[in-house]
XYZ file of C-alpha atoms in Angstrom:
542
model
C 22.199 139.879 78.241
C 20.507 137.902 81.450
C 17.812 139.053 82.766
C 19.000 140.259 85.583
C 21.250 143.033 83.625
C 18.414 144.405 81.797
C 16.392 145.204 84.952
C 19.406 146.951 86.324
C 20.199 149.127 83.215
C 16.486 149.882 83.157
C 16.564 151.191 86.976
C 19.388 152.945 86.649
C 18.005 154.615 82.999
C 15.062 155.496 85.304
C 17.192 157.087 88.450
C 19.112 159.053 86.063
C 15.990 159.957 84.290
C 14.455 161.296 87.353
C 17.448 163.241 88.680
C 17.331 165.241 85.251
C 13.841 165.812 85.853
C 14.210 166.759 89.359
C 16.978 169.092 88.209
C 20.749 169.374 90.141
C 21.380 170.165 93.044
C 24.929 172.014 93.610
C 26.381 171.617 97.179
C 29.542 173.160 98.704
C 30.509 173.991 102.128
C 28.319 172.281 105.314
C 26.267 169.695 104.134
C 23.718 167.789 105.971
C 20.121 165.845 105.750
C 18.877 163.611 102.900
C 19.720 163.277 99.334
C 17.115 161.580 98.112
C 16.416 158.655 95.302
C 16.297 160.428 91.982
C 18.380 163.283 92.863
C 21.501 164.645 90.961
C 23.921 165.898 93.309
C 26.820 168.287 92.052
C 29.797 169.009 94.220
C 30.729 172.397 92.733
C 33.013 172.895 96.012
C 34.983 171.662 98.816
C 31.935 170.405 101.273
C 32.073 168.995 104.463
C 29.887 167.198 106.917
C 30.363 168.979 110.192
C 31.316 166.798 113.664
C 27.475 166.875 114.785
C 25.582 166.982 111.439
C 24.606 163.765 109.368
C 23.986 162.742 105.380
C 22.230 159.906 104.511
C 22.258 159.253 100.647
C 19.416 157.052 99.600
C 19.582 154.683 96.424
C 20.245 155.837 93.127
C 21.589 159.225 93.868
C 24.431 160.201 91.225
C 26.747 162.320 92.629
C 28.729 164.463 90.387
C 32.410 165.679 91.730
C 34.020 168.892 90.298
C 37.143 169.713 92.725
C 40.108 168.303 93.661
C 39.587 168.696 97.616
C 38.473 166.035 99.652
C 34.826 165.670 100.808
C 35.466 165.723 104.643
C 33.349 163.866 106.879
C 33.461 164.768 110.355
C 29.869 163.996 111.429
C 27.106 161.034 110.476
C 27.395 159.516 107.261
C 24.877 156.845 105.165
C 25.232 156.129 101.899
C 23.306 153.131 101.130
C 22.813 152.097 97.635
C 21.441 148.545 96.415
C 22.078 146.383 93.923
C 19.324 147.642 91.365
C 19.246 151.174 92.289
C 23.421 151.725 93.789
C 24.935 155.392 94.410
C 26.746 156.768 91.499
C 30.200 158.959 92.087
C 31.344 160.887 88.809
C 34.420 163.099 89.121
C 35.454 165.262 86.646
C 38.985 166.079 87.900
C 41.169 163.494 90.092
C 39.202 164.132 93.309
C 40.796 163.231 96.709
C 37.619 160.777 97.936
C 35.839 160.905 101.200
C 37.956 161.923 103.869
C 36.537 160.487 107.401
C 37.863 161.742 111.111
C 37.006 160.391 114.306
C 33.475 160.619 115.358
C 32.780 158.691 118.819
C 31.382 155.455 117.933
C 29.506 156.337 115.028
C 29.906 153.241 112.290
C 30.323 155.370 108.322
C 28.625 153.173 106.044
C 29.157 152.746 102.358
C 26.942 149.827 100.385
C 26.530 149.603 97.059
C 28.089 152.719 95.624
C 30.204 152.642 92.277
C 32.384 154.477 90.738
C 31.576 155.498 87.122
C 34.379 154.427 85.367
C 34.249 156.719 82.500
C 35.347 159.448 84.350
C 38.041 160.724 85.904
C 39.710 158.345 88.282
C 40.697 159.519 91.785
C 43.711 159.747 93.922
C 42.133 158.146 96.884
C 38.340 157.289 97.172
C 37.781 156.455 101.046
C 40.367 157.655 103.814
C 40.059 157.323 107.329
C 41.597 158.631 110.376
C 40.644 156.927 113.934
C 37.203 156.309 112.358
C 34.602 153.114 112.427
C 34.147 152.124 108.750
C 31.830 149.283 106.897
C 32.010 149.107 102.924
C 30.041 146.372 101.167
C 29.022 145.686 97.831
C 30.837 148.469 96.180
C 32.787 149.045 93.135
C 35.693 151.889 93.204
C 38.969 152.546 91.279
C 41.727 154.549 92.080
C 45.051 155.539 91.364
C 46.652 155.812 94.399
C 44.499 153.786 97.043
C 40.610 152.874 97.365
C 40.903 152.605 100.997
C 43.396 154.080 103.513
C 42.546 153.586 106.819
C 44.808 154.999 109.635
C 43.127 154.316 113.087
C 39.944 153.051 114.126
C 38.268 149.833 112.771
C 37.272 148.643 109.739
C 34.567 146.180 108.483
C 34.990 145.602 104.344
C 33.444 142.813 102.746
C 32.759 141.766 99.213
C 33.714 144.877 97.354
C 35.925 145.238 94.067
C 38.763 147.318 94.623
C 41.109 148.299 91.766
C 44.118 151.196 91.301
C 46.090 151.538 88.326
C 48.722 154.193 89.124
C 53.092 152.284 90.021
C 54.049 152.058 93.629
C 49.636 152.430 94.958
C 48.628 150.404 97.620
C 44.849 149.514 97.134
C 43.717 148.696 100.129
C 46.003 150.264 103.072
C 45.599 149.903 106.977
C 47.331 151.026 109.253
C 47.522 150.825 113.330
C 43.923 149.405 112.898
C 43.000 148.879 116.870
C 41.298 145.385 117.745
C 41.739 143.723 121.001
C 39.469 141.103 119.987
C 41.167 137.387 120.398
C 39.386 135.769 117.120
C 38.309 139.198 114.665
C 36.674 136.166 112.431
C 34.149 134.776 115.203
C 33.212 139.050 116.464
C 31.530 141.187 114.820
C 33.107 144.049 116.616
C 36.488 142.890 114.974
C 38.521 144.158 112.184
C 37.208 141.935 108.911
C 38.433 142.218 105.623
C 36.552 139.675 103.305
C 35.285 138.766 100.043
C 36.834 141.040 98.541
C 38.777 141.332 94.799
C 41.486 143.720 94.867
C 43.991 144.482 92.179
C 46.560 147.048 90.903
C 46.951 146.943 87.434
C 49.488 148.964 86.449
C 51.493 149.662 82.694
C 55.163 149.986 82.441
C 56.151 153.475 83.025
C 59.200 155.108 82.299
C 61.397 157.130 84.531
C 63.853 156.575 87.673
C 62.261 153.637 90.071
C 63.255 154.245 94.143
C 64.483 151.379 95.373
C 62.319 150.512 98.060
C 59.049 151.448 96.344
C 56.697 148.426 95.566
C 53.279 147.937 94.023
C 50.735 146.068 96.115
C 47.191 145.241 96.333
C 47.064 144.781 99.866
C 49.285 146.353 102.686
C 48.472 146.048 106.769
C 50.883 147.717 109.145
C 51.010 147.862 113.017
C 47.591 146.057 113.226
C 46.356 142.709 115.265
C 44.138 140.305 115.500
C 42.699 141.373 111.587
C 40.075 138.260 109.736
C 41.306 138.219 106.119
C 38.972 135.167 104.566
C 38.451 134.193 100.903
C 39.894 137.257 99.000
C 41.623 137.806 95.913
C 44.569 139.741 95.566
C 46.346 140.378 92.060
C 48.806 142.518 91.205
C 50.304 143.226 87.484
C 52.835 146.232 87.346
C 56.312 147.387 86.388
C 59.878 146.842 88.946
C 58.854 144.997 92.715
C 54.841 143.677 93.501
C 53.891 142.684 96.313
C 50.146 140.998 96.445
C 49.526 141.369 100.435
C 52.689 143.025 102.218
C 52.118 142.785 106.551
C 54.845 145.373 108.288
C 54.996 145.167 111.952
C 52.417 144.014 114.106
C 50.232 145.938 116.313
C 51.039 147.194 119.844
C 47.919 145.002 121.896
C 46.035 141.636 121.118
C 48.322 138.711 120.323
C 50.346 139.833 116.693
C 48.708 137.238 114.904
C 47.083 137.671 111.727
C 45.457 135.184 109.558
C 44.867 135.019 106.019
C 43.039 131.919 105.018
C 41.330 131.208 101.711
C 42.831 133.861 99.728
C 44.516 133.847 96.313
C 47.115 135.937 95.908
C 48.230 136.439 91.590
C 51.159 138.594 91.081
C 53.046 139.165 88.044
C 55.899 141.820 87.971
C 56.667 143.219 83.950
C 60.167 143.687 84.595
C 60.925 143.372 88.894
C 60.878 140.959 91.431
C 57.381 139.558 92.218
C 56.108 138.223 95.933
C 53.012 136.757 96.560
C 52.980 137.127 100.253
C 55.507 139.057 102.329
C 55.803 139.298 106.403
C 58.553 141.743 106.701
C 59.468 143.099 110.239
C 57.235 141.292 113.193
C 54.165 139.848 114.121
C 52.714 136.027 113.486
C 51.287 135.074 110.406
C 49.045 132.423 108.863
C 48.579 131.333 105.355
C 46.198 128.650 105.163
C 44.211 127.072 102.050
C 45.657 129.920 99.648
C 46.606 129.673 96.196
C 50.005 131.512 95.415
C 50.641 132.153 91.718
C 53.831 134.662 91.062
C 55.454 135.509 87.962
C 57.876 137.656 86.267
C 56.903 138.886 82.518
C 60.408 139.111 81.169
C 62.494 135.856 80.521
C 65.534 137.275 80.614
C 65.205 139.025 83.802
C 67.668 138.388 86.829
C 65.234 138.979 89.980
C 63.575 136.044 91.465
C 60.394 135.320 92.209
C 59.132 134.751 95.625
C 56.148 132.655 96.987
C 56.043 134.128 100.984
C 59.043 135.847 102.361
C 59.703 135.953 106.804
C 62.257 138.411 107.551
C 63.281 139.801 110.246
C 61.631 138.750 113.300
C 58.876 137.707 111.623
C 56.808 134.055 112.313
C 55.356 132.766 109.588
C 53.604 129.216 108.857
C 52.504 128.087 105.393
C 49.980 124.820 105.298
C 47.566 123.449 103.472
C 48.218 126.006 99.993
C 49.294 125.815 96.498
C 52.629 127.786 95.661
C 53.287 128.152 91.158
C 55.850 130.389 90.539
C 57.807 130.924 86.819
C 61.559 129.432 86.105
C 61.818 127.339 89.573
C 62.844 130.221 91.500
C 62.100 130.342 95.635
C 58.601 129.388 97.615
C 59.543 130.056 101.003
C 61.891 132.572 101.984
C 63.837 133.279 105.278
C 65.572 137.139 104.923
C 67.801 137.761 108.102
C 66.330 135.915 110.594
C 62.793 135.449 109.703
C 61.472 132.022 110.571
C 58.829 130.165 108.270
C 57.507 127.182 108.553
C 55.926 125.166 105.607
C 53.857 122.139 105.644
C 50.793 120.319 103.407
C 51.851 122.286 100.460
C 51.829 121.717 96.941
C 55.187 123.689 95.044
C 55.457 123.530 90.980
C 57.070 125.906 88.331
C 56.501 126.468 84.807
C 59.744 125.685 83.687
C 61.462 127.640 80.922
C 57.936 130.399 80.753
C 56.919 133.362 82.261
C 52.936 134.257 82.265
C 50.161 132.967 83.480
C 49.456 129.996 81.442
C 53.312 128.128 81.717
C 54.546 124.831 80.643
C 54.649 122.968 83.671
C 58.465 122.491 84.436
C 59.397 120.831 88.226
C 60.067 121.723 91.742
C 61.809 125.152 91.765
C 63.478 125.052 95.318
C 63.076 126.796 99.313
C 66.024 129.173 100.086
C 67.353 130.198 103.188
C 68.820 133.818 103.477
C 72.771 133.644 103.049
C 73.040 135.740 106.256
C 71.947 133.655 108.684
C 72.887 130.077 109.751
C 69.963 129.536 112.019
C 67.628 126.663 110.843
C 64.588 129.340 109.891
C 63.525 127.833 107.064
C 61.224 124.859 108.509
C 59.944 122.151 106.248
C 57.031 120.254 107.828
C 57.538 116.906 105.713
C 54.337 116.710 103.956
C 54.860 119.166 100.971
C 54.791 118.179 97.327
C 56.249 118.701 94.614
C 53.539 118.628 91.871
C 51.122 120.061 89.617
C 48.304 121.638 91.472
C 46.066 121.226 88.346
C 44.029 124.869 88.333
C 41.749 125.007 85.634
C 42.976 127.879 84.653
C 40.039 128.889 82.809
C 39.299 132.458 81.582
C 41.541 135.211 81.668
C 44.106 135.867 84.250
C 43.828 138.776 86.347
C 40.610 139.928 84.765
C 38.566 138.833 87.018
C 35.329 140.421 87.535
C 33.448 138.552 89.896
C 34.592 135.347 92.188
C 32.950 133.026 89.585
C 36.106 134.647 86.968
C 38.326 133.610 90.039
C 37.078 130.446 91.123
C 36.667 129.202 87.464
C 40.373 130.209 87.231
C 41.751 128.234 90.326
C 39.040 125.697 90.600
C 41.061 122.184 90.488
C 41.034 119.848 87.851
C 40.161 115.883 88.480
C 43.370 113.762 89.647
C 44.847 116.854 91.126
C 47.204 116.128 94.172
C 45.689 118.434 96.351
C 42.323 116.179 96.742
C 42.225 115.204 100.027
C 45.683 116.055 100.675
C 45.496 119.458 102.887
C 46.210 119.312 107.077
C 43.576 117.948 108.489
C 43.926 120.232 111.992
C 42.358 122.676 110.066
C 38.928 120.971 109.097
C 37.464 119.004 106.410
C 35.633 120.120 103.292
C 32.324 121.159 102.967
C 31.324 117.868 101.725
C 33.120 115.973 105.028
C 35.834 114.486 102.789
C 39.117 115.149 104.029
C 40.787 118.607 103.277
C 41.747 119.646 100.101
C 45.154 121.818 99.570
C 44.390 125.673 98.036
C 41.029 127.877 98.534
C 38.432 125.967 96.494
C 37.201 122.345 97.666
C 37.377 120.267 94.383
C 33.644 119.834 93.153
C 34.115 118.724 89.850
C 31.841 121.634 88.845
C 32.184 125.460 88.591
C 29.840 127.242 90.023
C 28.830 130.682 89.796
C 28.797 133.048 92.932
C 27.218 135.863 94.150
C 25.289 138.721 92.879
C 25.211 139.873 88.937
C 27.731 142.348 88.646
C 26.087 146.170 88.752
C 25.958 147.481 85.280
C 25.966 151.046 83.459
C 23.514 151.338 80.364
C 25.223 150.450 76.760
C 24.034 153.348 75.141
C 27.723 153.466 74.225
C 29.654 151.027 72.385
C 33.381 152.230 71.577
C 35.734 149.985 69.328
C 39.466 149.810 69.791
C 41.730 152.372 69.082
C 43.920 152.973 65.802
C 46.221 152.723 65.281
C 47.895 151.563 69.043
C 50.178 152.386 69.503
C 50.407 155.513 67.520
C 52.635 158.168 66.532
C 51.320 161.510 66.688
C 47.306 160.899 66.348
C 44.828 158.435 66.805
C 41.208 157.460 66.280
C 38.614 155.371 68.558
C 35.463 154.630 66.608
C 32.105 154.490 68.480
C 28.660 153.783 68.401
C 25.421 155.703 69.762
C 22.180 153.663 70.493
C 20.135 156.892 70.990
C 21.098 160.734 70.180
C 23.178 161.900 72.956
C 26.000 164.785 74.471
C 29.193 162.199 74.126
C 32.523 163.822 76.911
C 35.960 162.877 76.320
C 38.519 163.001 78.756
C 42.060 161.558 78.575
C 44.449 160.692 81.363
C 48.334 160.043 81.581
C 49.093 157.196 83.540
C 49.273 159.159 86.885
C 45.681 159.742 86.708
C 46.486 163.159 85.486
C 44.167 164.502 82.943
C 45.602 165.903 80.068
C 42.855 166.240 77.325
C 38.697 166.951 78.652
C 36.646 167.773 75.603
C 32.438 167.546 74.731
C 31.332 166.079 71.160
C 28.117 167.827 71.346
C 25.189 166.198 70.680
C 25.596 163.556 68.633
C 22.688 161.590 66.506
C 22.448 157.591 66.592
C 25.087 155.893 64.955
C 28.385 154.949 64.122
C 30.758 157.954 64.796
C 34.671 158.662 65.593
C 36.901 160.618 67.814
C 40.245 161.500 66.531
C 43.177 162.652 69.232
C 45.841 164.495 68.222
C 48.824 164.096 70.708
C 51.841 165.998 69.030
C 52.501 167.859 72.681
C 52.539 165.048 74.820
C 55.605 162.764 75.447
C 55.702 158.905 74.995
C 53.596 156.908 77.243
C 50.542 155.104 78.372
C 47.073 157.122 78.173
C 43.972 156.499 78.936
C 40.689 157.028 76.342
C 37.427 158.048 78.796
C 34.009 158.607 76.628
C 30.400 159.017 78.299
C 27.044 160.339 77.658
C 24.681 162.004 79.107
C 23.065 158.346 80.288
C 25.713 157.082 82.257
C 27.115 155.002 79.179
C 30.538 154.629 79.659
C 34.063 153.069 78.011
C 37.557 153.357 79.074
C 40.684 152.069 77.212
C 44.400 151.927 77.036
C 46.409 153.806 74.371
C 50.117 153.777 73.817
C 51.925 157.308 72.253
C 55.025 156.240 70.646
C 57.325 159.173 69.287
């Protein structure tokens, strides 16, 4: 472990240490002032922040949830963690989140606050109606959405975002109001950036509505939105979608822009899109890698790079496009036009996954609807190899050094120098290179050390998994400690929430017996008392 892990398991040891001497405090109902460092806040019922009252929450508060109903915040609201010392959330049931209404020109502010994944994972974590929001620098999972905004304007930058529940939406806004020409160059604009946001979902039985999708990312009836350099990855069951834009908003000009992003979808069973424009607006994907698969070989549904329909205007330059099987990068659906140019376009032939055989050019299709040219190609795409590294794990990415080592580009790839050169050169003033990362010949690490939880807690894999009727996760204690169990079905409902007792130091196992449950995919929760915490997948097979 570097050093810069141990210092933060030792401050957070210490925070958690000196909210149990401090003792809890139990809120519910109209809540305002302070929580202080140190403290150990219980939500023991519904609570609100009243339109004229404020809560600041200082660092390394750990804030324990124990009902379903939303924490409402009408007035003031601070929470400002920091990277040694962030605010903890810990529900015990599948809370709603924060709930935030309008409140004049006051900005809500989240920094630094994480989600303790042991627990119980939410429906939503942060909604907003007609409200200013900033998030930075935090951590949250949910299985539903991590942030819905409806309303208002938003400011979210490096953050991890994750849901794991079929059909979520991550990150969702909607009718987001900007009349600000360039949202990038304004501080007052709508900014979305840095971010990693994914939906990782398991196949799930049961009927699948048609026009249902997965998607990391979804923006409707908003303008004039700055979406730099994030990551958005989706892995789930029937149709994913890694950043879905609906219709445009009502003022401003309709454009967005979405400019170095990577966008990683792969669909178990469905039909996969990396990016998809689907009623109006203008949109701009520019130095993006687009990597979309679909699991199952024998599947019939294509795979999509970016999809224009409707009335749509999309333009493609200066990006990678690697898709499975040579099925479709650019895709006009009645009457949307795109318009393709400085692009690299390769499949992996004959494999479906992350790490393919390279193959050839797949090819561009045209809807069968419409005769009108829509589908525009620029005349300097090619048909090659990007050459990603493609080092570490796909989709597992948890910080942009995981991503950038993934996507980083290899020497002699064709998209050296190669990008449009309207938009720019590279930060060394060579000419442009095609996809988000500038080759360096190097891979460096970015950003902050990820925040950690102590490792009191160290719990082996299940067995067996999948399992019949029980199963058994072994586990180790560093120290004598209280050890909960809670188990969840794959709609973040919990079906199982159990203590150990305290437990001595040492190796030690948990045995679940699941003869009432049905088939399915589960989920294995285990903490102590000192914030140690371990989550895993289990499969019931009857």
């Amino acid at each position: 472990m570097n050093r810069r892990g141990m210092v933060t398991i030792l401050a957070i040891l210490l925070l958690v240490a000196n909210a149990a001497w401090c003792g809890d405090l139990r809120v519910s109902g109209p809540v305002s002032g302070t929580w202080t460092s140190g403290t150990s806040i219980i939500i023991e019922g519904p609570a609100t922040v009243v339109a004229g009252a404020s809560l600041t929450i200082e660092p390394g508060v750990v804030i324990t949830v124990q009902v379903v109903e939303p924490f409402i915040i009408e007035g003031s609201f601070v929470a400002l963690g920091s990277h040694l010392a962030p605010i903890i959330i810990r529900p015990t049931v599948p809370w709603s989140g924060f709930s935030f209404v309008a409140a004049g020109s006051d900005v809500r502010t989240l920094q630094y606050v994480l989600l303790d994944p042991s627990m119980a994972v939410p429906v939503h974590l942060v909604m907003g109606l007609n409200s200013m929001i900033e998030i930075s620098q935090c951590d949250f999972v949910a299985m539903r959405s991590c942030v819905e905004l409806t309303g208002g304007r938003a400011w979210l930058k490096n953050n991890k975002f994750a849901t794991w529940g079929i059909f979520s939406r991550t990150v969702k806004l909607d009718r987001l109001y900007n009349d600000i020409a360039d949202a990038c160059d304004n501080h007052d604009g709508n900014k979305f950036c840095d971010n990693i946001v994914t939906a990782l979902v398991e196949d799930v039985e049961g009927p699948r509505p048609p026009q249902s999708f997965t998607t990391a990312f979804y923006v409707d009836g908003s303008s004039n939105l700055c979406l730099s350099d994030n990551t958005f990855t989706v892995h789930a069951p029937h149709t994913c979608v890694g950043a879905y834009f609906g219709d445009a908003g009502g003022f401003g000009s309709g454009l967005a822009i979405m400019d170095h992003c990577n966008v990683c979808v792969r669909s178990v069973d469905g039909a996969p899109k990396g990016v998809f424009n689907a009623n109006t607006g203008s949109l701009r994907v520019l130095h993006c890698n687009i990597d979309v698969a679909n699991d199952d070989p024998e599947s019939y549904l294509y795979s999509a790079g970016v999809v224009a329909s409707v009335s749509a205007d999309v333009a493609v330059n200066s990006s990678s496009v690697v898709l499975d099987r040579g099925d479709h990068f650019f895709v006009s659906l009645v009457g949307g036009l795109l318009t393709y140019d400085y692009n690299t376009r390769w499949s992996n032939s004959g494999s479906a996954g992350p790490n393919g055989i390279p193959g050839g050019p797949g090819e561009d299709v045209i809807d069968v609807e419409t005769d009108s040219p829509n589908l525009i190609d620029g005349g300097h795409n090619i048909d090659a190899d990007p050459l990603w590294s493609r080092e570490g794990v796909w989709g597992l990415w948890s910080s942009e050094a995981d991503v950038r080592l993934y996507y980083s580009l290899l020497p002699g790839s064709p998209c050296i120098d190669a990008a449009d050169t309207l938009y720019g050169r590279d930060p060394d003033d060579s000419a442009p290179d095609i996809g988000r990362y500038p080759y360096e010949g190097t891979f460096a690490s970015e950003g902050p050390a990820p925040l950690l939880l102590p490792t009191d807690l160290t719990v082996g894999a299940a067995y067996p998994n999948p399992f019949n009727l029980s199963t058994t996760v072994p586990f180790t204690l560093a120290r004598e400690s209280v050890v909960h169990v809670q188990i969840l079905d794959v709609l973040g409902r919990e079906v199982h929430s159990s203590s150990m007792g305290r437990l001595i130091a040492g190796n030690h196992e948990l045995r679940w017996d699941a003869s009432g449950l049905g088939s399915g995919t589960y989920f294995v929760r285990m903490a102590t008392s000192s914030l140690s915490a371990s989550a895993q997948r289990i499969y019931l097979v009857k």
